PDB file of C-alpha atoms in Angstrom:
ATOM      1  CA  ASP A   1      66.113  97.234-115.014  1.00 87.00           C
ATOM      2  CA  MET A   2      62.643  95.414-113.363  1.00 85.00           C
ATOM      3  CA  ALA A   3      59.986  96.409-111.806  1.00 84.00           C
ATOM      4  CA  GLY A   4      57.630  94.222-109.518  1.00 76.00           C
ATOM      5  CA  VAL A   5      60.907  93.190-107.741  1.00 67.00           C
ATOM      6  CA  ASN A   6      60.880  92.303-104.195  1.00 66.00           C
ATOM      7  CA  GLY A   7      62.687  89.635-102.326  1.00 64.00           C
ATOM      8  CA  PHE A   8      62.445  86.347-104.195  1.00 65.00           C
ATOM      9  CA  ASN A   9      59.326  87.209-105.913  1.00 65.00           C
ATOM     10  CA  PRO A  10      59.657  85.699-109.658  1.00 66.00           C
ATOM     11  CA  HIS A  11      57.271  88.324-110.826  1.00 72.00           C
ATOM     12  CA  CYS A  12      59.208  91.198-112.559  1.00 77.00           C
ATOM     13  CA  THR A  13      58.483  93.366-115.274  1.00 82.00           C
ATOM     14  CA  MET A  14      61.276  94.430-118.071  1.00 85.00           C
ATOM     15  CA  VAL A  15      61.022  98.036-118.158  1.00 90.00           C
ATOM     16  CA  PRO A  16      63.885 101.073-119.311  1.00 92.00           C
ATOM     17  CA  VAL A  17      66.975 101.399-117.551  1.00 94.00           C
ATOM     18  CA  GLY A  18      65.904 103.850-114.643  1.00 94.00           C
ATOM     19  CA  SER A  19      62.833 102.772-114.251  1.00 91.00           C
ATOM     20  CA  GLY A  20      62.613 100.052-112.221  1.00 90.00           C
ATOM     21  CA  ASN A  21      64.246  98.611-108.848  1.00 87.00           C
ATOM     22  CA  ILE A  22      67.943  98.758-109.688  1.00 90.00           C
ATOM     23  CA  ASP A  23      69.884 101.129-107.875  1.00 93.00           C
ATOM     24  CA  TRP A  24      71.822 102.875-110.836  1.00 92.00           C
ATOM     25  CA  ASP A  25      73.783 105.197-108.421  1.00 93.00           C
ATOM     26  CA  GLU A  26      75.410 102.035-106.874  1.00 94.00           C
ATOM     27  CA  VAL A  27      75.949 100.455-111.018  1.00 93.00           C
ATOM     28  CA  GLY A  28      77.888 104.045-111.832  1.00 91.00           C
ATOM     29  CA  LYS A  29      80.338 103.414-108.688  1.00 95.00           C
ATOM     30  CA  ALA A  30      80.855 100.579-109.342  1.00 95.00           C
ATOM     31  CA  CYS A  31      81.661 101.023-112.788  1.00 92.00           C
ATOM     32  CA  GLU A  32      83.953 103.806-111.836  1.00 93.00           C
ATOM     33  CA  GLU A  33      85.911 101.793-109.227  1.00 97.00           C
ATOM     34  CA  THR A  34      86.244  99.194-111.685  1.00 97.00           C
ATOM     35  CA  GLY A  35      87.275 101.179-114.886  1.00 96.00           C
ATOM     36  CA  VAL A  36      84.605 100.282-117.240  1.00 93.00           C
ATOM     37  CA  GLN A  37      84.651 102.214-120.422  1.00 90.00           C
ATOM     38  CA  PHE A  38      81.618 100.755-122.607  1.00 91.00           C
ATOM     39  CA  ALA A  39      78.046  99.149-121.712  1.00 87.00           C
ATOM     40  CA  GLU A  40      75.037  97.410-123.768  1.00 88.00           C
ATOM     41  CA  VAL A  41      71.368  97.871-122.986  1.00 86.00           C
ATOM     42  CA  GLU A  42      68.818  95.833-123.957  1.00 86.00           C
ATOM     43  CA  GLN A  43      65.658  96.125-123.736  1.00 80.00           C
ATOM     44  CA  ASP A  44      64.180  92.693-123.130  1.00 80.00           C
ATOM     45  CA  ASN A  45      60.216  92.104-124.034  1.00 77.00           C
ATOM     46  CA  ALA A  46      60.578  95.166-126.250  1.00 73.00           C
ATOM     47  CA  ASN A  47      58.214  93.443-128.645  1.00 75.00           C
ATOM     48  CA  ASP A  48      55.643  92.953-126.578  1.00 79.00           C
ATOM     49  CA  LYS A  49      55.235  96.953-125.478  1.00 81.00           C
ATOM     50  CA  PRO A  50      53.549  99.415-128.065  1.00 87.00           C
ATOM     51  CA  ASP A  51      56.553 101.094-128.852  1.00 90.00           C
ATOM     52  CA  PRO A  52      59.479  99.384-128.355  1.00 87.00           C
ATOM     53  CA  LEU A  53      61.879 101.864-129.773  1.00 90.00           C
ATOM     54  CA  GLY A  54      60.334 104.181-127.399  1.00 92.00           C
ATOM     55  CA  GLU A  55      61.649 101.986-124.574  1.00 91.00           C
ATOM     56  CA  MET A  56      65.162 102.232-125.696  1.00 91.00           C
ATOM     57  CA  LYS A  57      64.261 106.089-126.260  1.00 93.00           C
ATOM     58  CA  THR A  58      63.549 106.478-122.613  1.00 94.00           C
ATOM     59  CA  SER A  59      66.841 104.236-121.312  1.00 94.00           C
ATOM     60  CA  ALA A  60      68.997 106.690-123.552  1.00 94.00           C
ATOM     61  CA  GLU A  61      67.189 109.499-121.521  1.00 96.00           C
ATOM     62  CA  ASN A  62      67.254 108.282-118.271  1.00 95.00           C
ATOM     63  CA  LEU A  63      71.079 107.081-118.087  1.00 94.00           C
ATOM     64  CA  ARG A  64      71.899 110.606-119.479  1.00 94.00           C
ATOM     65  CA  ARG A  65      69.948 112.162-117.229  1.00 94.00           C
ATOM     66  CA  MET A  66      71.995 110.120-114.329  1.00 92.00           C
ATOM     67  CA  GLY A  67      75.351 111.103-115.424  1.00 89.00           C
ATOM     68  CA  PHE A  68      76.006 108.450-118.265  1.00 89.00           C
ATOM     69  CA  THR A  69      77.760 109.423-121.336  1.00 87.00           C
ATOM     70  CA  LEU A  70      76.491 107.945-123.909  1.00 85.00           C
TER      71      LEU A  70
END
């Protein structure tokens, strides 16, 4: 996910899933419509964060809250 994205603004920050600008409801619908069964989550630039594993934990918690099965 990314925060700070505005049109063609190249300056953005990678953030945990559900914390940025991506419309995860639409992602979920597209996954259902196309039969996606599995996906991967990564955190770009996690080493630049004070708690890299906490970034992944936040992504997992947000995905569960949005109804994705982990």
